[in-house]
Short mmCIF file of C-alpha atoms in Angstrom, two decimals:
data_model
loop_
_atom_site.label_atom_id
_atom_site.label_comp_id
_atom_site.label_asym_id
_atom_site.label_seq_id
_atom_site.Cartn_x
_atom_site.Cartn_y
_atom_site.Cartn_z
CA MET A 1 -94.51 42.76 -71.47
CA ARG A 2 -98.13 41.77 -71.45
CA LYS A 3 -100.43 43.86 -69.41
CA LYS A 4 -101.42 41.64 -66.48
CA ARG A 5 -104.81 41.30 -64.88
CA VAL A 6 -105.13 40.62 -61.20
CA VAL A 7 -107.68 38.36 -59.77
CA ILE A 8 -108.66 37.03 -56.25
CA THR A 9 -108.39 33.34 -55.72
CA GLY A 10 -108.48 32.74 -52.03
CA VAL A 11 -109.96 34.19 -48.76
CA GLY A 12 -109.48 33.58 -45.07
CA PRO A 13 -111.84 35.39 -42.64
CA ILE A 14 -111.38 35.23 -39.08
CA SER A 15 -114.27 36.93 -37.20
CA SER A 16 -116.53 37.08 -34.11
CA ILE A 17 -119.43 35.54 -36.17
CA GLY A 18 -117.26 32.65 -37.67
CA MET A 19 -113.87 31.53 -38.59
CA GLY A 20 -113.37 30.26 -42.20
CA GLN A 21 -115.43 30.91 -45.17
CA GLU A 22 -118.51 28.75 -44.39
CA ALA A 23 -118.98 29.81 -40.72
CA PHE A 24 -118.38 33.41 -41.60
CA TRP A 25 -120.94 33.32 -44.53
CA ASN A 26 -123.51 31.60 -42.32
CA GLY A 27 -123.03 34.09 -39.62
CA LEU A 28 -123.87 36.94 -42.01
CA LEU A 29 -126.83 35.00 -43.42
CA ASN A 30 -128.20 34.52 -39.93
CA ASN A 31 -127.79 38.13 -39.09
CA GLN A 32 -125.55 37.38 -36.25
CA ASP A 33 -123.34 39.39 -34.05
CA HIS A 34 -121.24 38.24 -31.03
CA ILE A 35 -120.94 41.18 -28.67
CA ARG A 36 -119.81 40.49 -25.17
CA GLU A 37 -119.11 42.48 -22.11
CA HIS A 38 -115.46 42.51 -21.00
CA LYS A 39 -114.13 43.39 -17.64
CA GLU A 40 -110.51 44.36 -17.57
CA TYR A 41 -108.88 43.75 -14.38
CA ILE A 42 -105.36 44.81 -13.25
CA GLY A 43 -104.60 42.27 -10.59
CA LYS A 44 -107.80 42.23 -8.54
CA GLU A 45 -108.74 45.81 -9.37
CA LEU A 46 -111.33 46.47 -12.11
CA TRP A 47 -110.10 49.15 -14.62
CA GLU A 48 -112.80 49.22 -17.25
CA THR A 49 -115.99 47.42 -18.42
CA PHE A 50 -116.78 47.54 -22.17
CA ARG A 51 -118.75 45.71 -24.80
CA TYR A 52 -117.01 44.49 -28.05
CA HIS A 53 -117.33 41.92 -30.88
CA LYS A 54 -115.42 38.93 -29.32
CA ILE A 55 -113.87 35.97 -31.14
CA GLU A 56 -114.34 32.91 -28.88
CA ASN A 57 -112.44 29.74 -28.67
CA PHE A 58 -109.66 30.67 -31.01
CA ASP A 59 -106.86 28.18 -31.02
CA ILE A 60 -103.96 28.79 -33.35
CA HIS A 61 -103.38 25.07 -33.44
CA GLN A 62 -106.80 24.30 -35.02
CA PHE A 63 -105.73 25.68 -38.52
CA GLY A 64 -103.25 22.96 -39.54
CA ILE A 65 -100.15 25.24 -39.39
CA ASP A 66 -96.89 23.46 -38.86
CA ARG A 67 -96.41 23.12 -35.16
CA ASP A 68 -92.67 23.43 -35.32
CA LYS A 69 -92.96 26.72 -36.96
CA LEU A 70 -95.28 27.91 -34.30
CA LYS A 71 -93.00 26.78 -31.67
CA ARG A 72 -90.14 28.76 -33.24
CA ILE A 73 -92.25 31.96 -32.87
CA LYS A 74 -93.15 31.06 -29.20
CA ASP A 75 -89.46 30.59 -28.51
CA TRP A 76 -88.59 33.88 -30.02
CA LYS A 77 -91.19 35.55 -28.01
CA GLU A 78 -90.10 33.69 -24.70
CA GLY A 79 -93.56 32.21 -24.40
CA GLU A 80 -95.40 35.48 -24.76
CA GLU A 81 -98.70 35.19 -26.83
CA ASN A 82 -99.63 37.66 -29.37
CA GLU A 83 -103.30 37.12 -30.60
CA ASP A 84 -102.70 39.71 -33.33
CA LEU A 85 -99.95 37.65 -34.91
CA ASN A 86 -101.96 34.45 -34.35
CA TYR A 87 -104.96 36.03 -36.18
CA LEU A 88 -102.70 36.93 -39.11
CA LEU A 89 -101.15 33.44 -39.26
CA ALA A 90 -104.59 31.73 -39.23
CA SER A 91 -105.98 34.14 -41.92
CA VAL A 92 -103.02 33.50 -44.16
CA LYS A 93 -103.33 29.72 -43.76
CA LEU A 94 -107.17 29.81 -44.56
CA ALA A 95 -106.50 31.86 -47.60
CA LEU A 96 -103.74 29.58 -48.89
CA ASP A 97 -106.11 26.56 -48.30
CA ASP A 98 -108.94 28.14 -49.88
CA GLY A 99 -106.83 29.08 -52.88
CA LYS A 100 -105.65 25.42 -53.12
CA ILE A 101 -102.00 26.28 -52.47
CA LYS A 102 -100.53 23.13 -50.79
CA ASN A 103 -96.77 23.98 -51.19
CA THR A 104 -95.76 27.63 -51.35
CA ASN A 105 -92.33 26.66 -52.90
CA ASP A 106 -94.12 25.67 -56.08
CA TYR A 107 -95.04 29.30 -56.79
CA ARG A 108 -93.72 32.76 -56.69
CA ILE A 109 -95.59 34.06 -53.73
CA GLY A 110 -95.23 37.33 -51.98
CA LEU A 111 -96.91 38.73 -48.91
CA VAL A 112 -98.26 42.16 -47.95
CA LEU A 113 -99.03 42.15 -44.12
CA ALA A 114 -100.68 45.03 -42.46
CA HIS A 115 -101.59 46.02 -38.85
CA GLU A 116 -102.31 49.36 -37.04
CA ASN A 117 -100.58 48.60 -33.88
CA ILE A 118 -99.24 44.95 -33.72
CA GLY A 119 -97.65 44.05 -30.31
CA LEU A 120 -98.67 47.30 -28.69
CA MET A 121 -100.96 45.67 -26.05
CA PRO A 122 -98.39 42.98 -24.72
CA PHE A 123 -95.77 45.68 -24.77
CA GLY A 124 -97.82 48.23 -22.92
CA LEU A 125 -98.91 45.75 -20.24
CA LYS A 126 -95.41 44.47 -19.83
CA ILE A 127 -93.68 47.81 -19.36
CA SER A 128 -96.60 49.03 -17.09
CA GLY A 129 -95.97 45.95 -14.81
CA LEU A 130 -92.20 46.36 -15.00
CA ALA A 131 -92.43 49.99 -14.05
CA TYR A 132 -94.81 49.21 -11.20
CA ASP A 133 -92.65 46.38 -9.83
CA MET A 134 -89.37 48.30 -10.18
CA LEU A 135 -90.62 51.61 -8.74
CA ILE A 136 -93.45 50.68 -6.21
CA GLY A 137 -93.88 47.00 -5.94
CA LYS A 138 -92.19 44.19 -3.83
CA SER A 139 -89.13 44.08 -5.94
CA ALA A 140 -88.44 47.82 -5.98
CA GLN A 141 -84.69 48.40 -5.97
CA VAL A 142 -82.67 51.47 -5.39
CA LEU A 143 -81.02 52.15 -8.76
CA GLY A 144 -79.15 54.91 -10.32
CA LYS A 145 -80.67 56.26 -13.48
CA LYS A 146 -78.42 54.48 -15.87
CA ASP A 147 -78.92 51.15 -14.12
CA PHE A 148 -82.67 51.59 -14.11
CA TYR A 149 -82.52 52.16 -18.01
CA ALA A 150 -80.29 49.19 -18.36
CA VAL A 151 -82.50 46.68 -16.17
CA PHE A 152 -85.66 48.05 -17.72
CA TYR A 153 -84.26 47.55 -21.29
CA GLU A 154 -83.23 44.01 -20.70
CA GLN A 155 -86.67 43.22 -19.58
CA PHE A 156 -88.76 44.92 -22.25
CA ILE A 157 -86.73 44.73 -25.33
CA LYS A 158 -88.18 41.45 -26.64
CA SER A 159 -91.71 42.73 -26.47
CA GLY A 160 -90.67 46.11 -27.85
CA TYR A 161 -88.92 44.44 -30.72
CA ASP A 162 -92.23 43.00 -31.80
CA VAL A 163 -93.94 46.17 -31.86
CA GLN A 164 -92.19 46.76 -35.16
CA GLY A 165 -93.50 45.55 -38.33
CA PHE A 166 -90.69 43.51 -39.59
CA PRO A 167 -90.37 40.81 -37.03
CA ASN A 168 -94.08 40.01 -37.57
CA LEU A 169 -93.48 39.96 -41.37
CA PHE A 170 -90.58 37.55 -40.68
CA HIS A 171 -92.72 35.24 -38.56
CA VAL A 172 -95.47 34.94 -41.22
CA THR A 173 -93.16 34.48 -44.07
CA GLN A 174 -90.97 32.00 -42.26
CA THR A 175 -94.15 30.04 -41.11
CA PHE A 176 -95.44 29.56 -44.60
CA ASP A 177 -92.01 29.69 -46.56
CA ILE A 178 -92.90 32.78 -48.47
CA LYS A 179 -89.88 33.85 -50.26
CA ASN A 180 -90.91 36.56 -52.72
CA PHE A 181 -91.35 40.15 -52.38
CA SER A 182 -92.83 41.11 -49.01
CA LEU A 183 -93.91 44.28 -47.36
CA PHE A 184 -95.52 45.57 -44.09
CA VAL A 185 -97.84 48.45 -44.42
CA ASN A 186 -100.04 50.51 -42.05
CA ASN A 187 -102.61 52.96 -43.28
CA ALA A 188 -104.96 52.83 -40.44
CA CYS A 189 -108.37 51.25 -41.19
CA ALA A 190 -107.66 51.38 -44.93
CA SER A 191 -104.69 49.16 -44.64
CA GLY A 192 -106.40 46.27 -46.29
CA LEU A 193 -107.21 48.31 -49.48
CA TYR A 194 -103.57 49.64 -49.49
CA ALA A 195 -102.38 46.19 -49.14
CA MET A 196 -104.52 44.82 -52.10
CA GLU A 197 -103.36 47.77 -54.31
CA THR A 198 -99.69 47.06 -53.37
CA ALA A 199 -100.15 43.33 -54.06
CA SER A 200 -101.75 44.16 -57.42
CA GLN A 201 -98.77 46.25 -58.33
CA ILE A 202 -96.24 43.62 -57.11
CA ILE A 203 -97.98 41.07 -59.46
CA LYS A 204 -98.26 43.57 -62.51
CA ASN A 205 -94.50 44.28 -62.09
CA ASP A 206 -93.85 40.56 -62.39
CA GLN A 207 -92.21 40.21 -58.81
CA SER A 208 -94.80 37.53 -57.88
CA ASP A 209 -97.54 35.45 -59.40
CA ILE A 210 -99.41 35.28 -56.22
CA VAL A 211 -99.51 37.67 -53.23
CA ILE A 212 -101.29 37.08 -49.96
CA THR A 213 -102.59 40.15 -48.08
CA ALA A 214 -103.47 39.79 -44.56
CA VAL A 215 -104.58 42.13 -41.76
CA SER A 216 -105.64 41.49 -38.30
CA ASP A 217 -106.88 43.14 -35.09
CA HIS A 218 -107.40 41.88 -31.54
CA SER A 219 -109.41 44.05 -29.27
CA ASP A 220 -107.90 45.25 -26.08
CA ILE A 221 -108.34 47.72 -23.23
CA TYR A 222 -105.88 50.41 -24.73
CA LYS A 223 -108.03 50.66 -27.84
CA TYR A 224 -111.21 50.87 -25.86
CA VAL A 225 -109.83 53.54 -23.58
CA TRP A 226 -108.36 55.60 -26.44
CA PHE A 227 -111.58 55.58 -28.50
CA LYS A 228 -113.70 56.36 -25.36
CA GLU A 229 -111.46 59.37 -24.54
CA ILE A 230 -111.79 60.83 -28.02
CA GLY A 231 -115.56 60.36 -27.82
CA ILE A 232 -116.03 57.76 -30.54
CA TYR A 233 -117.08 54.67 -28.46
CA SER A 234 -120.76 53.68 -28.62
CA GLU A 235 -122.64 53.98 -25.31
CA LYS A 236 -125.71 52.24 -26.56
CA GLY A 237 -123.66 49.07 -27.11
CA TYR A 238 -123.85 48.37 -30.83
CA MET A 239 -122.95 49.94 -34.09
CA SER A 240 -125.59 51.44 -36.45
CA PRO A 241 -124.00 53.08 -39.46
CA PHE A 242 -125.67 56.24 -40.96
CA SER A 243 -128.56 55.88 -38.52
CA LYS A 244 -130.43 58.44 -36.38
CA ASN A 245 -129.13 56.88 -33.28
CA ALA A 246 -125.60 56.38 -34.42
CA ASP A 247 -123.22 57.13 -31.60
CA GLY A 248 -119.90 55.50 -32.37
CA ILE A 249 -118.12 52.19 -32.60
CA LEU A 250 -117.65 48.94 -30.94
CA ILE A 251 -114.23 47.48 -31.50
CA GLY A 252 -114.08 43.89 -32.82
CA ASP A 253 -111.63 41.00 -33.15
CA GLY A 254 -111.01 40.11 -36.66
CA ALA A 255 -108.53 39.06 -39.40
CA ALA A 256 -108.72 38.81 -43.12
CA GLY A 257 -106.34 36.95 -45.61
CA VAL A 258 -106.96 37.59 -49.22
CA MET A 259 -105.03 36.00 -52.00
CA LEU A 260 -104.33 37.90 -55.27
CA GLU A 261 -103.03 36.32 -58.32
CA ASP A 262 -101.96 36.90 -61.83
CA TYR A 263 -105.10 36.12 -63.94
CA GLU A 264 -103.26 33.78 -66.48
CA HIS A 265 -101.49 32.00 -63.68
CA ALA A 266 -104.71 31.42 -61.89
CA GLN A 267 -106.50 30.06 -65.16
CA LYS A 268 -103.47 27.70 -65.87
CA ARG A 269 -103.59 26.14 -62.48
CA GLY A 270 -107.50 25.94 -62.54
CA ALA A 271 -108.01 28.14 -59.60
CA PHE A 272 -111.41 29.39 -58.53
CA ILE A 273 -111.64 33.10 -59.24
CA TYR A 274 -113.83 35.17 -57.05
CA ALA A 275 -113.44 38.41 -58.89
CA GLU A 276 -111.01 40.54 -60.70
CA TYR A 277 -109.25 43.32 -58.73
CA LEU A 278 -109.77 46.28 -61.19
CA GLY A 279 -107.85 48.91 -59.41
CA GLY A 280 -107.98 51.48 -56.59
CA GLY A 281 -107.88 55.21 -55.94
CA PHE A 282 -106.16 56.73 -53.07
CA ASP A 283 -106.09 60.28 -51.71
CA LEU A 284 -104.39 61.60 -48.63
CA GLU A 285 -106.32 64.43 -46.84
CA ASN A 286 -103.35 65.66 -44.74
CA TRP A 287 -105.29 67.41 -42.09
CA LYS A 288 -105.85 65.69 -38.73
CA ILE A 289 -105.36 62.05 -37.45
CA THR A 290 -108.67 61.56 -35.66
CA VAL A 291 -110.99 64.04 -37.38
CA PRO A 292 -112.06 64.10 -41.01
CA GLN A 293 -111.87 67.45 -42.77
CA ILE A 294 -115.54 68.38 -43.43
CA GLY A 295 -115.68 70.30 -46.63
CA SER A 296 -112.75 68.63 -48.29
CA GLN A 297 -113.00 66.71 -51.47
CA SER A 298 -110.31 64.11 -50.67
CA TYR A 299 -112.64 61.23 -50.18
CA GLN A 300 -114.48 62.06 -53.37
CA SER A 301 -111.09 62.22 -55.17
CA ALA A 302 -110.23 58.68 -54.13
CA ILE A 303 -113.49 57.45 -55.28
CA LYS A 304 -113.05 59.03 -58.61
CA LYS A 305 -109.47 57.96 -59.05
CA ALA A 306 -110.70 54.36 -58.48
CA LEU A 307 -113.27 54.70 -61.10
CA GLN A 308 -110.68 56.27 -63.61
CA GLN A 309 -107.92 53.61 -62.77
CA SER A 310 -110.49 50.85 -63.42
CA SER A 311 -112.21 52.51 -66.42
CA VAL A 312 -115.55 51.95 -64.77
CA ALA A 313 -118.37 54.47 -64.91
CA VAL A 314 -120.57 55.31 -61.98
CA LYS A 315 -123.58 53.74 -63.57
CA ASP A 316 -121.69 50.39 -63.93
CA ILE A 317 -121.43 49.82 -60.13
CA ASP A 318 -123.95 47.43 -58.59
CA VAL A 319 -122.87 47.63 -55.02
CA LEU A 320 -121.05 50.22 -52.88
CA CYS A 321 -119.74 48.91 -49.58
CA ALA A 322 -119.34 52.04 -47.21
CA HIS A 323 -116.83 52.31 -44.40
CA GLY A 324 -120.01 53.03 -42.16
CA VAL A 325 -118.37 53.88 -38.79
CA GLY A 326 -121.70 54.85 -37.09
CA LYS A 327 -120.32 58.11 -35.79
CA LYS A 328 -122.28 61.11 -36.94
CA THR A 329 -119.33 63.27 -38.07
CA ILE A 330 -117.70 60.55 -40.00
CA ASP A 331 -120.92 59.21 -41.45
CA GLY A 332 -121.71 62.71 -42.51
CA TYR A 333 -118.26 63.11 -44.23
CA GLU A 334 -118.75 59.80 -45.89
CA SER A 335 -122.48 60.25 -47.07
CA LYS A 336 -121.39 63.74 -48.59
CA ALA A 337 -118.62 61.95 -50.55
CA ILE A 338 -121.05 59.21 -51.63
CA THR A 339 -123.67 61.59 -52.87
CA ASP A 340 -121.29 64.06 -54.45
CA VAL A 341 -120.12 61.13 -56.70
CA PHE A 342 -123.14 58.95 -57.09
CA GLY A 343 -126.00 61.46 -56.49
CA LYS A 344 -128.51 61.73 -53.55
CA ASN A 345 -130.45 58.42 -52.86
CA PRO A 346 -128.91 56.72 -55.99
CA LYS A 347 -131.62 54.44 -57.40
CA ASP A 348 -129.68 51.69 -59.17
CA LEU A 349 -126.86 51.50 -56.52
CA ALA A 350 -127.10 49.05 -53.45
CA ILE A 351 -125.36 50.65 -50.61
CA THR A 352 -124.23 48.49 -47.65
CA ALA A 353 -122.44 48.83 -44.43
CA PHE A 354 -121.24 45.80 -42.35
CA LYS A 355 -119.86 46.88 -39.04
CA GLY A 356 -123.14 45.93 -37.19
CA TYR A 357 -122.16 42.36 -37.74
CA LEU A 358 -118.41 42.52 -36.90
CA GLY A 359 -117.78 45.68 -34.93
CA HIS A 360 -114.96 48.00 -36.15
CA THR A 361 -112.08 45.53 -36.64
CA LEU A 362 -109.84 48.64 -37.20
CA GLY A 363 -106.95 47.78 -39.53
CA ALA A 364 -108.69 44.55 -40.49
CA SER A 365 -112.01 46.02 -41.29
CA ALA A 366 -111.50 46.95 -45.03
CA LEU A 367 -110.09 43.55 -46.01
CA LEU A 368 -112.63 41.64 -43.92
CA GLU A 369 -115.48 43.56 -45.53
CA THR A 370 -113.88 42.98 -48.93
CA ILE A 371 -114.23 39.27 -48.22
CA ILE A 372 -117.92 39.72 -47.53
CA ILE A 373 -118.17 41.40 -50.98
CA LEU A 374 -116.27 38.41 -52.58
CA LEU A 375 -118.75 35.97 -50.93
CA MET A 376 -121.70 37.98 -51.96
CA MET A 377 -120.47 37.74 -55.59
CA LYS A 378 -119.83 34.00 -55.14
CA ASN A 379 -123.10 33.25 -53.76
CA ASN A 380 -125.24 35.80 -55.71
CA LYS A 381 -126.63 37.22 -52.54
CA ILE A 382 -126.41 40.68 -51.15
CA ILE A 383 -126.14 41.02 -47.33
CA ALA A 384 -128.25 43.49 -45.44
CA SER A 385 -126.70 46.36 -43.62
CA LYS A 386 -127.21 45.42 -39.90
CA ASN A 387 -128.72 47.90 -37.31
CA CYS A 388 -129.44 50.35 -40.19
CA GLU A 389 -133.24 50.21 -40.16
CA ASP A 390 -133.58 54.00 -39.31
CA VAL A 391 -131.23 55.75 -41.64
CA ASP A 392 -130.80 59.50 -40.98
CA PRO A 393 -132.47 61.27 -43.90
CA GLN A 394 -129.73 63.82 -43.83
CA HIS A 395 -127.38 61.43 -45.41
CA HIS A 396 -129.63 61.03 -48.58
CA LEU A 397 -128.71 57.31 -48.66
CA ARG A 398 -130.85 54.15 -48.85
CA LEU A 399 -129.12 51.07 -47.47
CA VAL A 400 -129.72 47.51 -48.26
CA GLU A 401 -132.24 46.46 -45.56
CA LYS A 402 -132.83 42.78 -46.39
CA THR A 403 -130.43 40.08 -47.31
CA LYS A 404 -131.64 38.77 -50.67
CA GLU A 405 -130.72 37.04 -53.93
CA CYS A 406 -128.96 39.32 -56.37
CA GLN A 407 -126.59 39.09 -59.37
CA ILE A 408 -123.64 41.24 -58.43
CA LYS A 409 -121.06 42.09 -61.02
CA THR A 410 -119.10 45.21 -59.99
CA VAL A 411 -118.56 46.28 -56.43
CA MET A 412 -116.75 49.22 -54.95
CA LYS A 413 -115.30 49.12 -51.49
CA ILE A 414 -114.56 52.52 -49.86
CA CYS A 415 -112.75 53.60 -46.73
CA CYS A 416 -112.28 56.90 -44.90
CA PRO A 417 -109.95 56.02 -42.04
CA PHE A 418 -108.20 58.01 -39.43
CA ALA A 419 -105.36 60.06 -40.67
CA GLY A 420 -107.29 60.74 -43.96
CA PHE A 421 -105.75 57.82 -45.95
CA ASN A 422 -109.00 57.71 -48.19
CA ALA A 423 -109.26 54.74 -50.43
CA ALA A 424 -111.56 53.13 -52.90
CA VAL A 425 -111.12 49.75 -54.86
CA LEU A 426 -113.11 48.11 -57.49
CA LEU A 427 -113.86 44.43 -57.86
CA LYS A 428 -115.50 42.68 -60.84
CA LYS A 429 -116.89 39.30 -61.11
CA GLY A 430 -115.76 37.41 -64.30
CA MET B 1 -104.70 97.69 -39.97
CA PHE B 2 -107.18 95.06 -41.11
CA SER B 3 -107.16 91.82 -38.94
CA HIS B 4 -106.08 89.55 -41.89
CA LYS B 5 -103.06 91.77 -42.44
CA LYS B 6 -102.12 91.47 -38.84
CA ILE B 7 -102.47 87.72 -39.04
CA ARG B 8 -100.36 87.56 -42.13
CA LYS B 9 -97.66 89.73 -40.63
CA GLY B 10 -97.69 87.83 -37.25
CA ILE B 11 -98.70 90.96 -35.38
CA ARG B 12 -100.38 90.38 -32.04
CA MET B 13 -104.19 90.78 -32.21
CA LYS B 14 -106.20 92.16 -29.38
CA LYS B 15 -109.01 89.95 -27.91
CA GLU B 16 -111.68 92.28 -29.32
CA GLU B 17 -110.23 91.77 -32.78
CA ILE B 18 -110.09 88.05 -32.36
CA VAL B 19 -113.79 88.15 -31.33
CA LYS B 20 -114.75 90.25 -34.25
CA GLU B 21 -112.88 88.18 -36.70
CA PHE B 22 -114.26 84.91 -35.30
CA LYS B 23 -117.89 86.13 -35.36
CA LYS B 24 -117.39 87.16 -39.04
CA LEU B 25 -116.04 83.66 -39.89
CA LEU B 26 -118.91 82.05 -37.98
CA VAL B 27 -121.39 83.97 -40.18
CA GLU B 28 -119.71 83.10 -43.30
CA VAL B 29 -119.53 79.31 -42.49
CA VAL B 30 -122.61 78.69 -40.84
CA ASP B 31 -124.87 81.54 -42.04
CA VAL B 32 -125.99 82.32 -38.44
CA ASP B 33 -127.57 85.60 -37.04
CA GLU B 34 -124.61 87.36 -35.49
CA ASN B 35 -126.85 88.43 -32.58
CA LYS B 36 -127.07 84.94 -31.42
CA ILE B 37 -123.43 84.60 -31.06
CA THR B 38 -122.92 85.51 -27.49
CA GLY B 39 -119.94 84.43 -25.31
CA ASP B 40 -121.37 81.35 -23.78
CA ALA B 41 -124.13 80.45 -26.26
CA HIS B 42 -123.47 76.75 -27.06
CA PHE B 43 -123.05 76.01 -30.72
CA PHE B 44 -125.14 72.87 -30.71
CA LYS B 45 -127.88 73.73 -28.15
CA ASP B 46 -128.32 77.50 -28.72
CA ILE B 47 -127.19 78.26 -32.25
CA GLY B 48 -128.27 75.19 -34.09
CA ILE B 49 -124.69 74.26 -35.44
CA ASP B 50 -124.23 70.52 -35.73
CA SER B 51 -121.13 68.51 -35.18
CA LEU B 52 -120.20 68.43 -38.91
CA LYS B 53 -120.34 72.30 -39.13
CA ALA B 54 -118.33 72.56 -35.96
CA ILE B 55 -115.55 70.83 -37.78
CA GLU B 56 -116.08 73.16 -40.76
CA ILE B 57 -115.51 76.04 -38.25
CA THR B 58 -112.26 74.48 -37.04
CA VAL B 59 -111.00 74.24 -40.70
CA ALA B 60 -111.97 77.93 -41.09
CA ILE B 61 -110.35 79.08 -37.85
CA GLU B 62 -107.07 77.40 -38.94
CA ARG B 63 -107.13 79.02 -42.42
CA ARG B 64 -108.20 82.51 -41.17
CA PHE B 65 -105.81 82.75 -38.16
CA LYS B 66 -103.00 80.50 -39.57
CA ILE B 67 -102.79 78.27 -36.51
CA ASN B 68 -103.13 74.62 -35.80
CA VAL B 69 -106.01 73.39 -33.63
CA ARG B 70 -105.03 69.96 -32.05
CA ASP B 71 -107.31 67.12 -32.58
CA GLU B 72 -108.41 66.79 -28.98
CA GLN B 73 -109.27 70.60 -28.78
CA ILE B 74 -111.94 70.31 -31.65
CA PRO B 75 -114.78 68.78 -29.59
CA GLN B 76 -114.09 71.34 -26.85
CA ILE B 77 -114.73 74.41 -29.03
CA THR B 78 -118.49 74.81 -28.45
CA THR B 79 -118.82 78.42 -27.54
CA LEU B 80 -117.48 81.72 -28.70
CA ASN B 81 -115.48 82.06 -25.58
CA GLN B 82 -113.93 78.78 -25.93
CA ALA B 83 -113.04 79.46 -29.63
CA VAL B 84 -111.50 82.67 -28.86
CA SER B 85 -109.54 81.29 -25.88
CA ALA B 86 -108.14 78.55 -28.09
CA ILE B 87 -107.24 81.06 -30.85
CA GLU B 88 -105.57 83.44 -28.51
CA LYS B 89 -103.55 80.58 -26.98
CA ALA B 90 -102.46 79.33 -30.37
CA LEU B 91 -101.58 82.78 -31.54
CA GLN B 92 -99.50 83.45 -28.42
CA GLU B 93 -97.71 80.24 -28.82
CA LYS B 94 -97.03 80.87 -32.54
CA ASN B 95 -95.77 84.39 -31.90
CA ALA B 96 -93.65 83.52 -28.94
#
């Protein structure tokens, strides 16, 4: 069997600075962010106030998705909206449109969907409300334990079902008539990179000619409260990766759809090729969920494995797109890995970090930032790292400070997420 | 018996032994003057240990004492007394 090459032929960004390729790219060029203050009320009582990168005016019906299919989802969910799923649907549609796929039945198309915690927010709110009503509120009833469990079950099961990956995989494959090999993955913030590698292997194993990868994240109160409790939410109100004043994240709404395809298949149908997916390196640290193991070589190992898999030398990389979380411990962990592999203040390597524009879109971040890389390659322009004017010298890194014209050939995207699912992938322009 | 043998054999360590072992660990990991390591001296403010080194110390604690430090405990360990208390508790739970 011939050795297949895998290329990227469609992108679908959904973000707070723009939805769709053109708006998204313009948002980056114009150095935008869209941070808003949100007040979370429970009834009339204020629970928390927080800032985040917000998508405004999102309407799932604006993307040209079959309305009957959307209604089927709404019927299953008994009218309950799930913005995470809607973002996924929109990003997949945008990627298909960008890749000029009009009828999915004409191709062998697979899907790799990813999400860190799909359905958790509606589920959490629903059972909180149910528990309150049943135990304390107006409709409190005197029930035995078994009856309480039974009544509660009947009320929450629909929402609870959709916390699982497979119903959402079903909704997306059914909506777009995707019939080939499909998978749901969750590797925290590195989900997008794991999804791309998986898609690449599906294509190389001849299961599909095209595989859409898609990840999303809709910001919500639970995420804010959790990150605040573990001391990782920015108090100053914006993200500044690797900077002296880095104090944590702001969560951000976002979704990304990226279409991978067999190179010969893409050429035959005359598809626009953004870049070749050369390969990835993955290393599991296996220490803690929320804290990186300072002193480990896991992240370095993932980066080196990616270079090895792709037969690329360190000197051949033009741009490195860091995870850039803007929390001192994680930035320190990441800068050590970068300098161990590439050297301190590497001269011929442009290093970027994009979360200043988008916030931390959690599971969607790696794939959404991959789309930025692909657009940089397409437009021969490198995007500056936002809010990174005062990099902490302890990191021994020089970040791209100005958006400028630049021929970009080979880019590495790296990610050091929670739970130590360290990942690195390489892309090369043809 | 040496402390590391006690740890390996699961024999209960006295508090003074834990303090001694932890101080030794701290000097190895952070290269700090042992005289500065007093009970309530703050790692960041008084001893000059940064947040990255604090995590390295946790890694070393787990290896040396063969215990698990929970994620949420890590930012709470900022003095000798807090570290010793966390180690004691983890050893008690382990040996229970």
